Coordinates of C-alpha atoms and ligand atoms in Angstrom, one line a residue:
X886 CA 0.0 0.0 0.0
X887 CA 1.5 3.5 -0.5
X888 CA 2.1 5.7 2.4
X889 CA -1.4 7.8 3.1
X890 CA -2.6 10.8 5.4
X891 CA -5.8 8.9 7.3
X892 CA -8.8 10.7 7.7
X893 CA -9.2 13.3 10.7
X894 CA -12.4 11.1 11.7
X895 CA -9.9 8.0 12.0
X896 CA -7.5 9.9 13.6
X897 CA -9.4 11.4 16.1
X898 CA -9.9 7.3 17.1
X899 CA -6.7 6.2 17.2
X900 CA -4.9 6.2 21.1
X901 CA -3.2 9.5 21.5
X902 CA -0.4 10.1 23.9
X903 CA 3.0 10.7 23.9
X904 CA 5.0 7.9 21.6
X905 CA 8.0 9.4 22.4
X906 CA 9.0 9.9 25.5
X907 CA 13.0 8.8 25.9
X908 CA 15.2 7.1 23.8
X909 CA 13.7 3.7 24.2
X910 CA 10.9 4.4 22.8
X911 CA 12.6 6.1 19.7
X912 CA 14.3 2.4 19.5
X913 CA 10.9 0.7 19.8
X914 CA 9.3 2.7 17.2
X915 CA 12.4 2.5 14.6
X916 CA 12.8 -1.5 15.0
X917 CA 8.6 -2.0 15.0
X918 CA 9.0 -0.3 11.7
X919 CA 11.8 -2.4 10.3
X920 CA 10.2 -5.4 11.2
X921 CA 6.8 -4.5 9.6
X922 CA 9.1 -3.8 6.3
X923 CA 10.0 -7.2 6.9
X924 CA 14.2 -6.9 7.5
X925 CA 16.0 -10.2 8.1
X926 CA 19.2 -7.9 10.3
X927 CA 18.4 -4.8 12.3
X928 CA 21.5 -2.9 13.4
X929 CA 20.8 -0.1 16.5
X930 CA 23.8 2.2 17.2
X931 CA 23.8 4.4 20.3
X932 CA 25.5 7.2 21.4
X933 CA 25.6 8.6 24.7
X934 CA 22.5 6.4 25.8
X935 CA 20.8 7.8 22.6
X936 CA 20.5 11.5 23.6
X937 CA 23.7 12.0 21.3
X938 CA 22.7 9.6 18.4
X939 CA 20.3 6.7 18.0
X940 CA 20.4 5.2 13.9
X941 CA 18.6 1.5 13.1
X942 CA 19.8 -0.2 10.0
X943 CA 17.6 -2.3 8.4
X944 CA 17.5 -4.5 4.7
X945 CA 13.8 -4.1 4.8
X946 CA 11.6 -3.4 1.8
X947 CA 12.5 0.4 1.9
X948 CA 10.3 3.2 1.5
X949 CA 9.9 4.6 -2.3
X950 CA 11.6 8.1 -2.9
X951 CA 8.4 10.2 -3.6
X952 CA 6.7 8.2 -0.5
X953 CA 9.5 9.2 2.2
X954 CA 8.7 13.4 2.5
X955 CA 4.7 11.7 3.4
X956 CA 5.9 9.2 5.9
X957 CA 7.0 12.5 8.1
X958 CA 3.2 13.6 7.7
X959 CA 1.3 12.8 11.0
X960 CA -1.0 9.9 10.9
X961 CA 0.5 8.7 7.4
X962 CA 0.9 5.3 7.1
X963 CA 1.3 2.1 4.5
X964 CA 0.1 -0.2 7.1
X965 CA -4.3 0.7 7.2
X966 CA -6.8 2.3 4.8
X967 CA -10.1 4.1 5.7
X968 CA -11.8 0.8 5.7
X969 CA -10.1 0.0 9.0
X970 CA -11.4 -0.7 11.7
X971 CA -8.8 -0.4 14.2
X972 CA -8.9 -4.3 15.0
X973 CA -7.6 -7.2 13.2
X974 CA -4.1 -4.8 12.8
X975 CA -1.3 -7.5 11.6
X976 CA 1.2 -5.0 11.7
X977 CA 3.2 -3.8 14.6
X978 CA 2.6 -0.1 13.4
X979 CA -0.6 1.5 12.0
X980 CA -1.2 4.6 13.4
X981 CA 1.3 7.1 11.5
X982 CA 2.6 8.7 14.3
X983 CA 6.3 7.6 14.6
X984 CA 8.1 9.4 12.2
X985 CA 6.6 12.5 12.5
X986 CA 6.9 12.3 16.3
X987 CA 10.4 11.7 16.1
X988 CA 10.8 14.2 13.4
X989 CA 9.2 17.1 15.8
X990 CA 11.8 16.3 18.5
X991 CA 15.2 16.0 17.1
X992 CA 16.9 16.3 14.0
X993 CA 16.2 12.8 11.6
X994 CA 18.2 11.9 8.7
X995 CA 16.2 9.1 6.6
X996 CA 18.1 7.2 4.2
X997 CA 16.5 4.5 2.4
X998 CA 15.8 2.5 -0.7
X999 CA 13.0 0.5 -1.9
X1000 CA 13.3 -2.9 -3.7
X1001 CA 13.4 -2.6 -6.9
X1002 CA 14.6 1.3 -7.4
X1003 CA 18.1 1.7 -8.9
X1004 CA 19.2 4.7 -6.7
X1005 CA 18.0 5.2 -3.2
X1006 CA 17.2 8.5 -1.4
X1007 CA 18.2 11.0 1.8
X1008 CA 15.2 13.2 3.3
X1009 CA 16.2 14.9 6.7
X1010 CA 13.6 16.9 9.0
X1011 CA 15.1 18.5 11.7
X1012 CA 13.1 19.1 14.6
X1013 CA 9.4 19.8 12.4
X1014 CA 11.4 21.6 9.6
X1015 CA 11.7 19.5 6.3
X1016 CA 14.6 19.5 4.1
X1017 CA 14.6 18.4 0.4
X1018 CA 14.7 14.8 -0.9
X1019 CA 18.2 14.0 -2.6
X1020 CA 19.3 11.0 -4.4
X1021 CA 21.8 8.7 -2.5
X1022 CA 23.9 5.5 -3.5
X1023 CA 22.6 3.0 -0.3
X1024 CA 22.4 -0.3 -0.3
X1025 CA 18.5 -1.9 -0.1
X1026 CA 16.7 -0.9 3.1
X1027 CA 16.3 1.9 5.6
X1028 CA 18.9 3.8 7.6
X1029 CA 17.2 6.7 10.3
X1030 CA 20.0 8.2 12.5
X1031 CA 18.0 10.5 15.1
X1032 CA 20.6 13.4 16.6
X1033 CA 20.1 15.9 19.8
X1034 CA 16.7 14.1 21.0
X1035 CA 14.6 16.3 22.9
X1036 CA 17.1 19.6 22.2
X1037 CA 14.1 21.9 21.5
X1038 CA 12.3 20.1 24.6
X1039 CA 14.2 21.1 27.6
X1040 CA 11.8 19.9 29.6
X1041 CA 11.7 16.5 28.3
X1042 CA 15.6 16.4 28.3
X1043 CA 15.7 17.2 32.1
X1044 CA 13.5 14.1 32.8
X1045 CA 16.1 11.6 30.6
X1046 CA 18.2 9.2 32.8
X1047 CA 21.9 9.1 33.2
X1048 CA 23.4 7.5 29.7
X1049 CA 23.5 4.0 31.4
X1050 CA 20.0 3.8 32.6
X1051 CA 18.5 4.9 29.1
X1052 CA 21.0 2.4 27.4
X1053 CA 19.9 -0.7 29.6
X1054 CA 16.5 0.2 28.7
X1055 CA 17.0 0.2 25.2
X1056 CA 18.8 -2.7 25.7
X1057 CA 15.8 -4.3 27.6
X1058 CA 13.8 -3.2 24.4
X1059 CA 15.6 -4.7 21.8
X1060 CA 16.6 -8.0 23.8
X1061 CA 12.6 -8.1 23.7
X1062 CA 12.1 -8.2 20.2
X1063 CA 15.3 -10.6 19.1
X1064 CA 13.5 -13.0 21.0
X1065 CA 10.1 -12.8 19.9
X1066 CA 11.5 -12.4 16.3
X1067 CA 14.5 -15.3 16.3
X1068 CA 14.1 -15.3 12.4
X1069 CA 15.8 -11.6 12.4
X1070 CA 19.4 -11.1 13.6
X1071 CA 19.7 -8.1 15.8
X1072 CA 23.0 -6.4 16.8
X1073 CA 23.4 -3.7 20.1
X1074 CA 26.2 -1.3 20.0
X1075 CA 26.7 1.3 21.9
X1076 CA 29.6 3.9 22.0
X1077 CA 31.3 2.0 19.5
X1078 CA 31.1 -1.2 21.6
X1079 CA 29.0 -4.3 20.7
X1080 CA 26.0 -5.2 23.6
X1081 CA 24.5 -8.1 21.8
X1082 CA 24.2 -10.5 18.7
X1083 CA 21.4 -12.6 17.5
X1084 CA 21.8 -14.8 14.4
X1085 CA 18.9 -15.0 12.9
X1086 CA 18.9 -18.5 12.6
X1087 CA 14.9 -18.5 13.2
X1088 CA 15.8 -20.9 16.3
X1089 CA 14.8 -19.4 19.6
X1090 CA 17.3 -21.1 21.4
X1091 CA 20.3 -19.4 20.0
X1092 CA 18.5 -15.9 20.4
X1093 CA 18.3 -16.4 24.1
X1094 CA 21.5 -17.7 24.2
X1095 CA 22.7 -14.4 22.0
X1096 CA 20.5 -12.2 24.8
X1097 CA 21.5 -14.6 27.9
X1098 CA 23.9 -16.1 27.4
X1099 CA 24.4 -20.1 26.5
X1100 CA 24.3 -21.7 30.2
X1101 CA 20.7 -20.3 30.1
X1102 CA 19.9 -21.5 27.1
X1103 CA 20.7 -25.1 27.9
X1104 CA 18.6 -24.9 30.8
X1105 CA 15.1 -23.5 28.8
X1106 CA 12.5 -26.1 28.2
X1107 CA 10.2 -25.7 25.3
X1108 CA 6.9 -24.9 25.1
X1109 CA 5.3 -26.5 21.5
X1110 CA 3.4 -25.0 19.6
X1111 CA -0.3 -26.5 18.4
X1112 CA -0.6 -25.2 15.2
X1113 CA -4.2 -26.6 15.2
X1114 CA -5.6 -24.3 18.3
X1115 CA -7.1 -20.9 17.5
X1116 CA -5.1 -19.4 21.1
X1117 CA -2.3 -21.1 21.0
X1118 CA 1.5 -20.6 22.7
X1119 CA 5.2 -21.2 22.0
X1120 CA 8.1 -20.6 24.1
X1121 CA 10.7 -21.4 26.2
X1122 CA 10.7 -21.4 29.9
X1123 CA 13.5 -22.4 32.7
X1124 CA 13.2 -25.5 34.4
X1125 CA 12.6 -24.9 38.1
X1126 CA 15.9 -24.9 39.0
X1127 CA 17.1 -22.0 37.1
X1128 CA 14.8 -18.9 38.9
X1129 CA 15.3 -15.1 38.5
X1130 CA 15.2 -12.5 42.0
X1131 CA 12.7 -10.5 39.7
X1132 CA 10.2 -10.4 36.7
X1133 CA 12.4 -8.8 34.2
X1134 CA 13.3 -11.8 32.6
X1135 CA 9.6 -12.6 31.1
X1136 CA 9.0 -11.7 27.6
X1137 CA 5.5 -11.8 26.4
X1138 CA 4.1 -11.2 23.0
X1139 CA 0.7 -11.5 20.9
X1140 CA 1.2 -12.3 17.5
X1141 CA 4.2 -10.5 17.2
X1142 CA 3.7 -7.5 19.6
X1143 CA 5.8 -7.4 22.9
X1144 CA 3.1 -6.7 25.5
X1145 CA 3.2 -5.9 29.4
X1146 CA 0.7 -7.3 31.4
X1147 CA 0.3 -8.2 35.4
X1148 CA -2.6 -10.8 35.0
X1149 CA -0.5 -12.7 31.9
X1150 CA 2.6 -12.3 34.2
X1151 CA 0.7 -13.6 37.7
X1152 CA -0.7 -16.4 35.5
X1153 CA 2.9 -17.6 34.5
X1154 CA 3.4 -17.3 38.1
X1155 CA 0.9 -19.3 39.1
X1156 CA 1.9 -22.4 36.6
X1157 CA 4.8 -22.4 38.3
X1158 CA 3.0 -22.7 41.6
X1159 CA 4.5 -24.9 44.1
X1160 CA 7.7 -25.5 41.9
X1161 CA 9.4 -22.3 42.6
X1162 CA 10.5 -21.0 46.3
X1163 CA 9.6 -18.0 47.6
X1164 CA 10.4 -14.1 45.6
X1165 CA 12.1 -16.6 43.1
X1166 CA 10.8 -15.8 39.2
X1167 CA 11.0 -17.7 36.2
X1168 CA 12.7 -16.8 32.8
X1169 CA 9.7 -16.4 30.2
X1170 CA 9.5 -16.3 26.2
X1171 CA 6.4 -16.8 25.5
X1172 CA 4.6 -16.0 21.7
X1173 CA 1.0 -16.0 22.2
X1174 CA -1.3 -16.6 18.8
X1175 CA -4.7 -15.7 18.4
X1176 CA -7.2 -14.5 15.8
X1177 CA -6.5 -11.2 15.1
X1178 CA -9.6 -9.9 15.9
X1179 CA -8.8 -10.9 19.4
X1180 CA -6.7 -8.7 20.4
X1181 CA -7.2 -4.5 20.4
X1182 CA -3.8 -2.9 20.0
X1183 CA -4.9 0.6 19.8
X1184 CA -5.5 0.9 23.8
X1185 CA -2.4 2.2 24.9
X1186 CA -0.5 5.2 23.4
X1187 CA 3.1 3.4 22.6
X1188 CA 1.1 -0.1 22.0
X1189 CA 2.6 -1.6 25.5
X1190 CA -0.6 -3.0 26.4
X1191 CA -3.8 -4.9 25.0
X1192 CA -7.0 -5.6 25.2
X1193 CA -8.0 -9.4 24.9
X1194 CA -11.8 -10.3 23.9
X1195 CA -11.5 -13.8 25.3
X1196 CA -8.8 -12.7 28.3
X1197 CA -9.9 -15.6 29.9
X1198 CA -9.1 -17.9 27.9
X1199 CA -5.6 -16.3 27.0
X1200 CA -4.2 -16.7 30.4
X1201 CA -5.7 -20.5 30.7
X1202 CA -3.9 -21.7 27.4
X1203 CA -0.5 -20.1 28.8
X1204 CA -1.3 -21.6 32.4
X1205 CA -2.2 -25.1 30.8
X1206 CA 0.7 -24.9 28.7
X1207 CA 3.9 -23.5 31.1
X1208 CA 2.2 -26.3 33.3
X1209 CA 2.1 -28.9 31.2
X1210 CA 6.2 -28.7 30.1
X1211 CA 7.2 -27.6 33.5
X1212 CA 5.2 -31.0 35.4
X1213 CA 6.9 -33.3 32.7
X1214 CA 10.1 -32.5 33.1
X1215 CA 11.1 -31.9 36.7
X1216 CA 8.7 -34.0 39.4
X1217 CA 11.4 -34.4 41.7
X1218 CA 12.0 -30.6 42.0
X1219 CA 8.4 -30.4 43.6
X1220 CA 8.7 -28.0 46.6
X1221 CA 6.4 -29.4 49.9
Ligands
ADP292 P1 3.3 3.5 11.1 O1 4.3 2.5 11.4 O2 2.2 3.5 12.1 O3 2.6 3.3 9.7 P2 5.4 5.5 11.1 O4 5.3 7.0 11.3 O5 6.2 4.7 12.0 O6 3.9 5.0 11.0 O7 5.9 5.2 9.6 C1 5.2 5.8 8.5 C2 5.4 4.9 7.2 O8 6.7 5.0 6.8 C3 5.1 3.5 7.4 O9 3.7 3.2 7.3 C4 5.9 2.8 6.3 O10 5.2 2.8 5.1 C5 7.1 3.8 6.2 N1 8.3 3.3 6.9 C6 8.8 3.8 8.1 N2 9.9 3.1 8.5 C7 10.2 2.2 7.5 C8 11.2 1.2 7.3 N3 12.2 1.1 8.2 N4 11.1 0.5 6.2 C9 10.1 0.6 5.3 N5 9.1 1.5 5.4 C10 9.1 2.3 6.5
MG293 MG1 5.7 2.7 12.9

């Protein structure tokens, strides 16, 4: 679909809120957006914690030179029509608000081209103000570098963490989505240092051994699985003997999208009832299908959350289904 301006009456439906409010969340938007342009590698390079520079590298589809000035536009997108109806979105993106977001905030130098152009193009908007479209020898793909975040917004700078803190939560970020999306191969550097590698190899094993480590990964059990089931759930999860002092090491997505949620989270919890000791947490991956029409993505402004319409259910196929590989493989770790 080409990239379009959405009706005001659309608009006015979507969530609203702040998208961006730190680097992180320039990092989510960027990499939701090379993923939807389907990209096998996504490269993220920080500076400074990404108050200095943030740029994602992608070999996705690319965005076609007369498109990339309306991509800037607010609430233009590729990803919905007018015949939308906010639900049944397949796409991590739809609501047209990234780019131009970014674009009002610091200074963004777009660099892409689209399969099938010979010669690719460079479009920069620094902080609302456009510049012109030039042509640009780059390979297939996307590049956005996003310089001096916030500059024009003192009073969001003030509120931005020490260049650690916003670099472990971009970290936190992008560890999330190379291991809902094994089949792409992420890299992490930061001041000119690499964080983390994922292959790509489509096996979810060797991504959590590229965010974890390998001792970890040898100690995940897998959850399977049933292609048959409308709600269905794949993963990995750590035996019982392999526990966590907190819940930062669950990972949960719907089709696709990395959510947060304390009922899916206590649920976990509670299939590991009675195999875990006390404060101890599990390490979590797990990909949650259902229909699409299941699920309402446009609930919370930077998509963190979701509405399920059978929540229920949701929570007792991920219950049944941690339960079921957990109980199998360890009876003898049964606690009291
Ligand atoms: P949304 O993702 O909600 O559509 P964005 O503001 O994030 O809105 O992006 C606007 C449009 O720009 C997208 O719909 C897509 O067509 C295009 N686009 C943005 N980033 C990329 C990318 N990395 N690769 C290909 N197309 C992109
Ligand atoms: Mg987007």
């Amino acid at each position: 679909m080409p990239i379009r301006v959405l009706s005001d009456e659309l608009a006015s439906r979507i969530a609203a809120g702040e998208v961006i409010e730190r680097p992180a969340s320039v990092v989510k938007e960027l990499v939701e957006n090379s993923l939807d342009a389907e990209s096998t590698r996504v490269d993220v390079l920080i500076v400074e914690g990404g108050a200095k520079s943030i740029t994602v590298i992608d070999n996705g589809q690319g965005i076609p030179a007369e498109q990339l000035p309306i991509a800037f536009e607010r609430f233009a997108t590729s990803k919905i029509d007018e015949s939308s109806d906010l639900i049944s979105i397949g796409t991590l993106g739809f609501r047209g608000e990234a780019l131009p977001s970014i674009g009002s905030v610091a200074r963004v130098e777009a660099i892409s081209k689209c399969c099938g152009q010979e010669i690719g193009v460079r479009y920069v908007v620094d902080c609302g103000i456009a510049g012109i479209v030039e042509p640009a020898a780059v390979p297939q793909g996307t590049r956005i570098q996003v310089s001096g975040l916030f500059t024009n917004v003192p009073a969001r700078l003030k509120f931005l963490g020490s260049a650690n803190r916003e670099l472990s939560r971009i970290h936190k970020i992008l560890a999330s989505f190379a291991l809902i999306y094994p089949d792409v191969a992420f890299t992490l550097s930061a001041d000119g240092r690499e964080r983390f590698r994922t292959e790509g190899s489509g096996n979810l094993i060797d991504a959590v051994s590229g965010i974890y480590g390998a001792k970890i990964a040898e100690q995940m059990l897998q959850v399977e699985l049933d292609d048959t089931a409308m709600f269905s759930v794949d993963g990995l999860v750590s035996s019982p003997s392999l526990t966590r002092s907190n819940r930062t090491y669950m990972t949960l997505a719907v089709n696709g999208r990395g959510i947060q949620s304390r009922r899916l989270t206590y649920a976990i919890e509670q299939a590991y009832h009675g195999f875990l000791p006390a404060r101890r947490f599990p390490l979590v991956i797990a990909r949650i299908r259902t229909p699409l029409d299941d699920v309402d993505a446009n609930v919370h402004p930077a998509k963190a959350e979701v509405r399920f319409l059978r929540e229920d259910l949701v929570y007792s196929v991920v219950q049944r289904a941690i339960r079921g590989v957990i109980s199998v493989s360890s009876p003898v770790h049964r606690l009291g």
